mmCIF file of C-alpha atoms and ligand atoms in Angstrom:
data_model
loop_
_atom_site.group_PDB
_atom_site.id
_atom_site.type_symbol
_atom_site.label_atom_id
_atom_site.label_comp_id
_atom_site.label_asym_id
_atom_site.label_seq_id
_atom_site.Cartn_x
_atom_site.Cartn_y
_atom_site.Cartn_z
ATOM 1 C CA UNK A 262 0.000 0.000 0.000
ATOM 2 C CA UNK A 263 1.320 3.467 -0.893
ATOM 3 C CA UNK A 264 0.577 6.442 1.326
ATOM 4 C CA UNK A 265 0.775 8.845 -1.610
ATOM 5 C CA UNK A 266 0.863 8.263 -5.356
ATOM 6 C CA UNK A 267 1.450 11.205 -7.682
ATOM 7 C CA UNK A 268 1.072 11.561 -11.415
ATOM 8 C CA UNK A 269 2.762 14.249 -13.475
ATOM 9 C CA UNK A 270 6.005 15.708 -14.705
ATOM 10 C CA UNK A 271 9.517 14.836 -13.732
ATOM 11 C CA UNK A 272 12.081 16.791 -15.716
ATOM 12 C CA UNK A 273 15.536 18.306 -15.731
ATOM 13 C CA UNK A 274 15.855 21.814 -14.316
ATOM 14 C CA UNK A 275 19.029 23.454 -15.555
ATOM 15 C CA UNK A 276 19.802 25.974 -12.843
ATOM 16 C CA UNK A 277 22.454 28.726 -13.040
ATOM 17 C CA UNK A 278 25.659 27.599 -11.341
ATOM 18 C CA UNK A 279 28.191 30.391 -11.662
ATOM 19 C CA UNK A 280 30.168 31.610 -14.664
ATOM 20 C CA UNK A 281 32.655 29.887 -16.935
ATOM 21 C CA UNK A 282 36.183 31.134 -17.646
ATOM 22 C CA UNK A 283 34.627 33.048 -20.547
ATOM 23 C CA UNK A 284 32.194 34.691 -18.075
ATOM 24 C CA UNK A 285 29.224 32.896 -19.555
ATOM 25 C CA UNK A 286 26.484 31.484 -17.292
ATOM 26 C CA UNK A 287 26.940 27.788 -16.545
ATOM 27 C CA UNK A 288 23.967 25.548 -15.841
ATOM 28 C CA UNK A 289 23.771 22.568 -13.541
ATOM 29 C CA UNK A 290 21.473 19.563 -14.105
ATOM 30 C CA UNK A 291 18.947 19.152 -11.292
ATOM 31 C CA UNK A 292 15.915 16.902 -10.991
ATOM 32 C CA UNK A 293 12.674 18.899 -11.156
ATOM 33 C CA UNK A 294 8.920 18.518 -11.345
ATOM 34 C CA UNK A 295 6.532 19.385 -8.538
ATOM 35 C CA UNK A 296 4.848 15.958 -8.069
ATOM 36 C CA UNK A 297 8.253 14.254 -7.847
ATOM 37 C CA UNK A 298 9.413 16.850 -5.298
ATOM 38 C CA UNK A 299 6.343 16.264 -3.103
ATOM 39 C CA UNK A 300 6.934 12.495 -3.141
ATOM 40 C CA UNK A 301 10.651 12.814 -2.377
ATOM 41 C CA UNK A 302 9.892 15.035 0.617
ATOM 42 C CA UNK A 303 7.334 12.529 1.920
ATOM 43 C CA UNK A 304 9.660 9.572 1.339
ATOM 44 C CA UNK A 305 12.351 11.362 3.358
ATOM 45 C CA UNK A 306 9.818 11.508 6.196
ATOM 46 C CA UNK A 307 9.327 7.745 5.941
ATOM 47 C CA UNK A 308 6.105 7.634 3.910
ATOM 48 C CA UNK A 309 5.536 5.086 1.121
ATOM 49 C CA UNK A 310 5.270 6.872 -2.208
ATOM 50 C CA UNK A 311 5.001 6.009 -5.899
ATOM 51 C CA UNK A 312 5.340 8.083 -9.056
ATOM 52 C CA UNK A 313 3.522 7.778 -12.393
ATOM 53 C CA UNK A 314 4.965 9.682 -15.342
ATOM 54 C CA UNK A 315 6.980 9.469 -18.541
ATOM 55 C CA UNK A 316 10.627 10.251 -19.332
ATOM 56 C CA UNK A 317 12.724 9.767 -22.454
ATOM 57 C CA UNK A 318 14.827 6.656 -22.674
ATOM 58 C CA UNK A 319 17.866 8.927 -22.720
ATOM 59 C CA UNK A 320 20.522 9.767 -20.132
ATOM 60 C CA UNK A 321 18.307 12.394 -18.501
ATOM 61 C CA UNK A 322 15.387 9.966 -18.164
ATOM 62 C CA UNK A 323 17.596 7.311 -16.548
ATOM 63 C CA UNK A 324 19.104 9.957 -14.267
ATOM 64 C CA UNK A 325 15.625 11.059 -13.102
ATOM 65 C CA UNK A 326 14.495 7.484 -12.555
ATOM 66 C CA UNK A 327 17.539 6.764 -10.403
ATOM 67 C CA UNK A 328 17.092 10.013 -8.425
ATOM 68 C CA UNK A 329 13.542 8.913 -7.550
ATOM 69 C CA UNK A 330 14.737 5.425 -6.608
ATOM 70 C CA UNK A 331 17.600 6.787 -4.511
ATOM 71 C CA UNK A 332 15.046 8.902 -2.679
ATOM 72 C CA UNK A 333 12.886 5.841 -1.967
ATOM 73 C CA UNK A 334 10.093 6.757 -4.381
ATOM 74 C CA UNK A 335 8.672 3.680 -6.137
ATOM 75 C CA UNK A 336 9.205 3.986 -9.927
ATOM 76 C CA UNK A 337 7.090 1.062 -11.184
ATOM 77 C CA UNK A 338 4.837 3.658 -12.811
ATOM 78 C CA UNK A 339 7.646 5.392 -14.742
ATOM 79 C CA UNK A 340 7.347 4.841 -18.499
ATOM 80 C CA UNK A 341 10.385 5.294 -20.796
ATOM 81 C CA UNK A 342 9.690 6.722 -24.245
ATOM 82 C CA UNK A 343 11.816 5.689 -27.214
ATOM 83 C CA UNK A 344 10.249 8.386 -29.414
ATOM 84 C CA UNK A 345 10.402 11.479 -27.209
ATOM 85 C CA UNK A 346 13.201 13.014 -25.153
ATOM 86 C CA UNK A 347 13.032 13.907 -21.476
ATOM 87 C CA UNK A 348 11.610 17.383 -20.871
ATOM 88 C CA UNK A 349 14.185 20.077 -20.056
ATOM 89 C CA UNK A 350 13.625 23.426 -18.375
ATOM 90 C CA UNK A 351 16.105 26.264 -17.887
ATOM 91 C CA UNK A 352 15.725 28.382 -14.767
ATOM 92 C CA UNK A 353 16.694 32.048 -15.102
ATOM 93 C CA UNK A 354 17.229 34.331 -12.138
ATOM 94 C CA UNK A 355 16.734 38.083 -12.485
ATOM 95 C CA UNK A 356 18.620 40.736 -10.484
ATOM 96 C CA UNK A 357 16.123 40.364 -7.595
ATOM 97 C CA UNK A 358 16.637 36.583 -7.517
ATOM 98 C CA UNK A 359 13.147 35.949 -8.971
ATOM 99 C CA UNK A 360 12.862 32.841 -11.104
ATOM 100 C CA UNK A 361 11.500 32.371 -14.608
ATOM 101 C CA UNK A 362 11.489 29.190 -16.683
ATOM 102 C CA UNK A 363 11.978 28.306 -20.337
ATOM 103 C CA UNK A 364 10.765 24.844 -21.207
ATOM 104 C CA UNK A 365 12.139 22.590 -23.965
ATOM 105 C CA UNK A 366 9.138 20.394 -24.514
ATOM 106 C CA UNK A 367 8.173 20.283 -28.175
ATOM 107 C CA UNK A 368 7.079 17.644 -27.315
ATOM 108 C CA UNK A 369 8.658 16.396 -24.083
ATOM 109 C CA UNK A 370 8.232 12.864 -22.799
ATOM 110 C CA UNK A 371 6.206 13.991 -19.748
ATOM 111 C CA UNK A 372 3.312 15.173 -21.932
ATOM 112 C CA UNK A 373 3.252 11.943 -23.971
ATOM 113 C CA UNK A 374 2.015 9.728 -21.130
ATOM 114 C CA UNK A 375 -1.158 8.061 -22.369
ATOM 115 C CA UNK A 376 -3.947 6.515 -20.355
ATOM 116 C CA UNK A 377 -3.153 2.930 -21.401
ATOM 117 C CA UNK A 378 0.270 3.312 -19.788
ATOM 118 C CA UNK A 379 -1.152 3.938 -16.322
ATOM 119 C CA UNK A 380 -1.304 1.002 -13.942
ATOM 120 C CA UNK A 381 -4.614 1.673 -12.202
ATOM 121 C CA UNK A 382 -3.870 -1.074 -9.661
ATOM 122 C CA UNK A 383 -1.115 1.127 -8.235
ATOM 123 C CA UNK A 384 -3.660 3.894 -7.680
ATOM 124 C CA UNK A 385 -6.089 1.443 -6.137
ATOM 125 C CA UNK A 386 -3.361 0.477 -3.658
ATOM 126 C CA UNK A 387 -2.839 4.061 -2.495
ATOM 127 C CA UNK A 388 -4.374 6.345 0.054
ATOM 128 C CA UNK A 389 -3.775 9.785 -1.411
ATOM 129 C CA UNK A 390 -3.583 10.790 -5.090
ATOM 130 C CA UNK A 391 -1.655 13.978 -5.903
ATOM 131 C CA UNK A 392 -1.566 15.847 -9.217
ATOM 132 C CA UNK A 393 -1.066 19.284 -10.789
ATOM 133 C CA UNK A 394 -1.933 21.101 -13.986
ATOM 134 C CA UNK A 395 1.317 20.771 -15.960
ATOM 135 C CA UNK A 396 0.339 17.256 -17.032
ATOM 136 C CA UNK A 397 -2.953 18.739 -18.283
ATOM 137 C CA UNK A 398 -1.370 21.349 -20.598
ATOM 138 C CA UNK A 399 -1.197 18.955 -23.590
ATOM 139 C CA UNK A 400 -2.592 15.700 -24.906
ATOM 140 C CA UNK A 401 -2.287 12.780 -24.399
ATOM 141 C CA UNK A 402 -1.129 13.414 -20.799
ATOM 142 C CA UNK A 403 -4.183 15.629 -20.128
ATOM 143 C CA UNK A 404 -6.606 12.754 -20.755
ATOM 144 C CA UNK A 405 -4.312 10.368 -18.882
ATOM 145 C CA UNK A 406 -4.322 12.671 -15.842
ATOM 146 C CA UNK A 407 -8.099 13.004 -15.876
ATOM 147 C CA UNK A 408 -8.547 9.259 -16.235
ATOM 148 C CA UNK A 409 -6.219 8.635 -13.261
ATOM 149 C CA UNK A 410 -7.747 11.272 -10.987
ATOM 150 C CA UNK A 411 -11.307 10.152 -11.852
ATOM 151 C CA UNK A 412 -10.355 6.573 -10.997
ATOM 152 C CA UNK A 413 -8.732 7.711 -7.742
ATOM 153 C CA UNK A 414 -11.809 9.716 -6.753
ATOM 154 C CA UNK A 415 -14.213 6.869 -7.569
ATOM 155 C CA UNK A 416 -12.096 4.541 -5.474
ATOM 156 C CA UNK A 417 -12.181 6.750 -2.412
ATOM 157 C CA UNK A 418 -8.647 8.179 -2.402
ATOM 158 C CA UNK A 419 -8.082 11.617 -0.908
ATOM 159 C CA UNK A 420 -7.222 13.991 -3.763
ATOM 160 C CA UNK A 421 -4.460 16.576 -3.388
ATOM 161 C CA UNK A 422 -4.040 19.245 -6.088
ATOM 162 C CA UNK A 423 -1.457 21.963 -6.770
ATOM 163 C CA UNK A 424 -2.382 23.887 -9.952
ATOM 164 C CA UNK A 425 1.261 24.999 -10.289
ATOM 165 C CA UNK A 426 0.482 27.435 -13.094
ATOM 166 C CA UNK A 427 3.296 27.967 -15.610
ATOM 167 C CA UNK A 428 1.909 30.537 -18.031
ATOM 168 C CA UNK A 429 4.416 29.773 -20.809
ATOM 169 C CA UNK A 430 3.186 26.177 -21.072
ATOM 170 C CA UNK A 431 -0.317 27.195 -22.128
ATOM 171 C CA UNK A 432 -1.148 28.408 -25.617
ATOM 172 C CA UNK A 433 -4.385 29.999 -24.473
ATOM 173 C CA UNK A 434 -4.937 31.326 -20.941
ATOM 174 C CA UNK A 435 -8.727 30.850 -21.086
ATOM 175 C CA UNK A 436 -8.061 27.201 -21.822
ATOM 176 C CA UNK A 437 -5.588 27.135 -18.894
ATOM 177 C CA UNK A 438 -8.240 28.482 -16.560
ATOM 178 C CA UNK A 439 -10.912 26.043 -17.677
ATOM 179 C CA UNK A 440 -8.579 23.042 -17.366
ATOM 180 C CA UNK A 441 -7.322 24.143 -13.948
ATOM 181 C CA UNK A 442 -10.975 24.372 -12.910
ATOM 182 C CA UNK A 443 -11.577 20.816 -14.119
ATOM 183 C CA UNK A 444 -8.823 19.761 -11.700
ATOM 184 C CA UNK A 445 -10.481 21.742 -8.905
ATOM 185 C CA UNK A 446 -13.628 19.648 -9.215
ATOM 186 C CA UNK A 447 -11.677 16.653 -7.882
ATOM 187 C CA UNK A 448 -9.592 18.325 -5.160
ATOM 188 C CA UNK A 449 -10.080 17.664 -1.451
ATOM 189 C CA UNK A 450 -6.845 19.446 -0.492
ATOM 190 C CA UNK A 451 -5.826 22.433 -2.615
ATOM 191 C CA UNK A 452 -2.428 24.109 -2.345
ATOM 192 C CA UNK A 453 -2.411 27.323 -4.316
ATOM 193 C CA UNK A 454 -0.223 30.450 -4.529
ATOM 194 C CA UNK A 455 -1.617 33.991 -4.299
ATOM 195 C CA UNK A 456 -0.944 34.522 -8.015
ATOM 196 C CA UNK A 457 -2.797 31.343 -8.951
ATOM 197 C CA UNK A 458 -5.717 32.289 -6.714
ATOM 198 C CA UNK A 459 -5.969 35.629 -8.491
ATOM 199 C CA UNK A 460 -5.689 33.939 -11.898
ATOM 200 C CA UNK A 461 -8.614 31.648 -11.119
ATOM 201 C CA UNK A 462 -10.864 33.969 -9.106
ATOM 202 C CA UNK A 463 -9.940 37.430 -10.415
ATOM 203 C CA UNK A 464 -9.392 38.819 -6.899
ATOM 204 C CA UNK A 465 -6.302 39.372 -4.747
ATOM 205 C CA UNK A 466 -8.460 39.228 -1.604
ATOM 206 C CA UNK A 467 -7.596 35.897 0.035
ATOM 207 C CA UNK A 468 -10.913 35.667 1.900
ATOM 208 C CA UNK A 469 -13.007 36.344 -1.170
ATOM 209 C CA UNK A 470 -10.904 34.259 -3.532
ATOM 210 C CA UNK A 471 -10.854 31.200 -1.288
ATOM 211 C CA UNK A 472 -14.565 31.590 -0.520
ATOM 212 C CA UNK A 473 -15.309 31.599 -4.266
ATOM 213 C CA UNK A 474 -13.375 28.346 -4.656
ATOM 214 C CA UNK A 475 -15.042 26.760 -1.623
ATOM 215 C CA UNK A 476 -18.539 27.659 -2.763
ATOM 216 C CA UNK A 477 -17.994 26.677 -6.371
ATOM 217 C CA UNK A 478 -15.920 23.513 -5.939
ATOM 218 C CA UNK A 479 -16.578 22.487 -2.295
ATOM 219 C CA UNK A 480 -12.830 22.080 -1.707
ATOM 220 C CA UNK A 481 -12.502 20.871 1.874
ATOM 221 C CA UNK A 482 -9.100 22.352 2.718
ATOM 222 C CA UNK A 483 -7.686 25.351 0.836
ATOM 223 C CA UNK A 484 -4.104 26.433 1.542
ATOM 224 C CA UNK A 485 -2.865 29.673 0.001
ATOM 225 C CA UNK A 486 0.927 29.808 0.349
ATOM 226 C CA UNK A 487 2.412 33.255 0.930
ATOM 227 C CA UNK A 488 6.187 32.708 0.690
ATOM 228 C CA UNK A 489 7.996 33.985 3.789
ATOM 229 C CA UNK A 490 4.640 35.210 5.180
ATOM 230 C CA UNK A 491 3.470 31.630 5.668
ATOM 231 C CA UNK A 492 0.009 30.459 4.698
ATOM 232 C CA UNK A 493 -3.626 31.552 4.676
ATOM 233 C CA UNK A 494 -6.094 28.700 4.932
ATOM 234 C CA UNK A 495 -9.778 27.993 4.633
ATOM 235 C CA UNK A 496 -11.689 25.125 6.211
ATOM 236 C CA UNK A 497 -15.300 25.519 5.087
ATOM 237 C CA UNK A 498 -16.517 28.951 6.198
ATOM 238 C CA UNK A 499 -13.600 29.433 8.592
ATOM 239 C CA UNK A 500 -10.280 30.963 7.669
ATOM 240 C CA UNK A 501 -6.973 31.484 9.431
ATOM 241 C CA UNK A 502 -3.358 32.379 8.896
ATOM 242 C CA UNK A 503 -0.066 30.985 10.137
ATOM 243 C CA UNK A 504 2.974 33.225 9.678
ATOM 244 C CA UNK A 505 6.144 31.812 8.212
ATOM 245 C CA UNK A 506 9.325 31.072 10.141
ATOM 246 C CA UNK A 507 12.263 33.420 9.949
ATOM 247 C CA UNK A 508 15.034 31.528 8.211
ATOM 248 C CA UNK A 509 17.950 32.386 5.948
ATOM 249 C CA UNK A 510 16.433 31.466 2.605
ATOM 250 C CA UNK A 511 18.917 30.866 -0.193
ATOM 251 C CA UNK A 512 16.762 29.084 -2.813
ATOM 252 C CA UNK A 513 12.957 28.847 -2.716
ATOM 253 C CA UNK A 514 12.769 26.113 -5.401
ATOM 254 C CA UNK A 515 10.496 23.353 -4.147
ATOM 255 C CA UNK A 516 9.323 25.250 -1.019
ATOM 256 C CA UNK A 517 5.686 24.917 -2.070
ATOM 257 C CA UNK A 518 6.157 21.187 -2.695
ATOM 258 C CA UNK A 519 7.844 20.749 0.684
ATOM 259 C CA UNK A 520 4.969 22.659 2.322
ATOM 260 C CA UNK A 521 2.390 20.389 0.691
ATOM 261 C CA UNK A 522 4.368 17.298 1.701
ATOM 262 C CA UNK A 523 4.173 18.625 5.284
ATOM 263 C CA UNK A 524 0.376 18.816 5.047
ATOM 264 C CA UNK A 525 0.005 15.328 3.538
ATOM 265 C CA UNK A 526 2.440 13.912 6.105
ATOM 266 C CA UNK A 527 0.228 15.200 8.916
ATOM 267 C CA UNK A 528 -2.931 13.809 7.303
ATOM 268 C CA UNK A 529 -1.341 10.354 7.021
ATOM 269 C CA UNK A 530 0.431 10.379 10.372
ATOM 270 C CA UNK A 531 -2.604 11.521 12.364
ATOM 271 C CA UNK A 532 -5.055 9.530 10.248
ATOM 272 C CA UNK A 533 -7.127 12.665 9.753
ATOM 273 C CA UNK A 534 -10.470 12.594 7.991
ATOM 274 C CA UNK A 535 -10.905 16.013 6.373
ATOM 275 C CA UNK A 536 -14.568 16.104 7.347
ATOM 276 C CA UNK A 537 -13.586 15.795 11.042
ATOM 277 C CA UNK A 538 -10.803 18.413 11.052
ATOM 278 C CA UNK A 539 -11.013 21.203 13.615
ATOM 279 C CA UNK A 540 -9.442 24.624 13.159
ATOM 280 C CA UNK A 541 -6.891 23.732 15.833
ATOM 281 C CA UNK A 542 -5.916 20.683 13.776
ATOM 282 C CA UNK A 543 -5.462 22.857 10.677
ATOM 283 C CA UNK A 544 -3.457 25.476 12.588
ATOM 284 C CA UNK A 545 -1.136 22.789 13.804
ATOM 285 C CA UNK A 546 -0.841 21.130 10.362
ATOM 286 C CA UNK A 547 -0.106 24.432 8.636
ATOM 287 C CA UNK A 548 2.428 25.425 11.263
ATOM 288 C CA UNK A 549 4.218 22.108 10.699
ATOM 289 C CA UNK A 550 4.037 22.524 6.895
ATOM 290 C CA UNK A 551 5.400 26.079 7.145
ATOM 291 C CA UNK A 552 8.417 24.635 8.912
ATOM 292 C CA UNK A 553 8.925 22.074 6.120
ATOM 293 C CA UNK A 554 8.641 24.822 3.467
ATOM 294 C CA UNK A 555 10.978 27.173 5.331
ATOM 295 C CA UNK A 556 13.651 24.498 5.775
ATOM 296 C CA UNK A 557 13.496 23.663 2.052
ATOM 297 C CA UNK A 558 14.561 27.254 1.253
ATOM 298 C CA UNK A 559 17.748 26.940 3.272
ATOM 299 C CA UNK A 560 19.546 24.645 0.808
ATOM 300 C CA UNK A 561 19.977 24.730 -2.964
ATOM 301 C CA UNK A 562 17.670 22.747 -5.235
ATOM 302 C CA UNK A 563 14.406 20.992 -4.458
ATOM 303 C CA UNK A 564 14.880 17.269 -3.774
ATOM 304 C CA UNK A 565 18.278 17.634 -2.045
ATOM 305 C CA UNK A 566 16.814 20.389 0.168
ATOM 306 C CA UNK A 567 13.934 18.384 1.640
ATOM 307 C CA UNK A 568 14.314 18.326 5.443
ATOM 308 C CA UNK A 569 14.420 15.424 7.897
ATOM 309 C CA UNK A 570 11.804 14.959 10.627
ATOM 310 C CA UNK A 571 14.378 16.028 13.261
ATOM 311 C CA UNK A 572 15.065 19.322 11.444
ATOM 312 C CA UNK A 573 11.320 19.968 11.125
ATOM 313 C CA UNK A 574 10.639 19.330 14.803
ATOM 314 C CA UNK A 575 13.469 21.597 15.856
ATOM 315 C CA UNK A 576 11.992 24.528 13.909
ATOM 316 C CA UNK A 577 8.360 23.652 14.473
ATOM 317 C CA UNK A 578 8.737 23.781 18.243
ATOM 318 C CA UNK A 579 9.132 27.529 17.849
ATOM 319 C CA UNK A 580 5.417 27.592 17.161
ATOM 320 C CA UNK A 581 4.187 30.649 15.327
ATOM 321 C CA UNK A 582 0.496 30.710 14.490
ATOM 322 C CA UNK A 583 -0.611 34.312 14.806
ATOM 323 C CA UNK A 584 -4.304 34.018 14.106
ATOM 324 C CA UNK A 585 -6.683 31.246 14.854
ATOM 325 C CA UNK A 586 -9.769 30.547 12.786
ATOM 326 C CA UNK A 587 -11.679 33.674 11.983
ATOM 327 C CA UNK A 588 -15.209 32.846 10.957
ATOM 328 C CA UNK A 589 -16.397 34.858 8.013
ATOM 329 C CA UNK A 590 -19.859 34.782 9.501
ATOM 330 C CA UNK A 591 -18.785 36.578 12.650
HETATM 331 P P1 ATP B 703 6.537 26.967 -5.684
HETATM 332 O O1 ATP B 703 7.519 26.080 -4.951
HETATM 333 O O2 ATP B 703 5.803 26.282 -6.760
HETATM 334 O O3 ATP B 703 7.108 28.319 -6.066
HETATM 335 P P2 ATP B 703 4.754 28.373 -3.826
HETATM 336 O O4 ATP B 703 4.748 29.655 -4.583
HETATM 337 O O5 ATP B 703 3.494 27.863 -3.260
HETATM 338 O O6 ATP B 703 5.373 27.184 -4.625
HETATM 339 P P3 ATP B 703 5.940 29.631 -1.558
HETATM 340 O O7 ATP B 703 4.697 30.331 -1.166
HETATM 341 O O8 ATP B 703 7.097 30.435 -2.012
HETATM 342 O O9 ATP B 703 5.749 28.480 -2.611
HETATM 343 O O10 ATP B 703 6.420 28.754 -0.331
HETATM 344 C C1 ATP B 703 5.661 27.701 0.233
HETATM 345 C C2 ATP B 703 5.810 27.725 1.733
HETATM 346 O O11 ATP B 703 7.201 27.608 2.086
HETATM 347 C C3 ATP B 703 5.325 29.025 2.357
HETATM 348 O O12 ATP B 703 3.939 28.947 2.616
HETATM 349 C C4 ATP B 703 6.183 29.079 3.613
HETATM 350 O O13 ATP B 703 5.643 28.244 4.601
HETATM 351 C C5 ATP B 703 7.515 28.473 3.158
HETATM 352 N N1 ATP B 703 8.450 29.524 2.681
HETATM 353 C C6 ATP B 703 8.681 29.890 1.409
HETATM 354 N N2 ATP B 703 9.607 30.886 1.333
HETATM 355 C C7 ATP B 703 9.987 31.138 2.603
HETATM 356 C C8 ATP B 703 10.925 32.038 3.205
HETATM 357 N N3 ATP B 703 11.650 32.892 2.475
HETATM 358 N N4 ATP B 703 11.049 32.028 4.558
HETATM 359 C C9 ATP B 703 10.310 31.187 5.320
HETATM 360 N N5 ATP B 703 9.411 30.302 4.808
HETATM 361 C C10 ATP B 703 9.252 30.259 3.470
#
């Protein structure tokens, strides 16, 4: 039995790594892909995880497969394509340290996963199904994702969703919005950034935006991540906020994935049913997840930066929730 199974992209992130003798930027090969990051973080915390996705049968694909295996993520669901190369992304940092991505995916193996290649038995043997929207940007992986998440929902798995909007991967932003909304129909746990919330709801007001999502999609737990400010959350008609921890952040890659892993870890560990959650439970879960996210910013990269349970507890004991549930009806 797997605690968490995730379907989606695993790819190479080429990240800037200094300058060459000729003063040109040099890039370093790093494993990337949000679903794979979430699983690696959970596996480091001792949870049983499995990945479903497609890579090229090239050096990059074999590298990614072995990174997952070395991080104790089951790779039975990884498909190797002979026709299509592994997807590559280059990460660019501007003067403020903000990241942008250029993807080399015309096509990339991740988007060529088709529904016949998915082993539904693996999903049936799992407790939580996690997915995002990058696998829904193109066919055939869009249909494959929807088939897998529909199967997971019908079979009673808890569904975790991170839209993880990458504007450059969509040809048409109206299409992006409608597909992201299709994903929302399945989600029990939603992790979303402020920018994504605004993209979907048209408002920067966290209360209003999350209320719109709750009323329209009945999402049980909505977590809006706020970078160093922590996280705003909604449980039904109640909302709250946990501030972030003060840490020396050097690279925020994968912080959102680490945060989400912290939430899923708590759900599994405490055997929580979302329908029975209290606001105190959510405060405590979010505070824990903030610690996981904060620690992930203190090292370079995503997978190598995922913290151990000891590191999390050390930071988490400096508990920091500033507001408890504020009912919108009050
Ligand atoms: P992505 O990884 O896709 O960019 P995201 O935008 O959701 O995801 P953030 O909001 O940047 O990610 O971070 C997720 C969580 O990690 C935050 O909610 C917070 O708990 C923690 N975090 C991120 N950056 C910092 C920071 N500089 N200091 C402390 N905690 C941080």
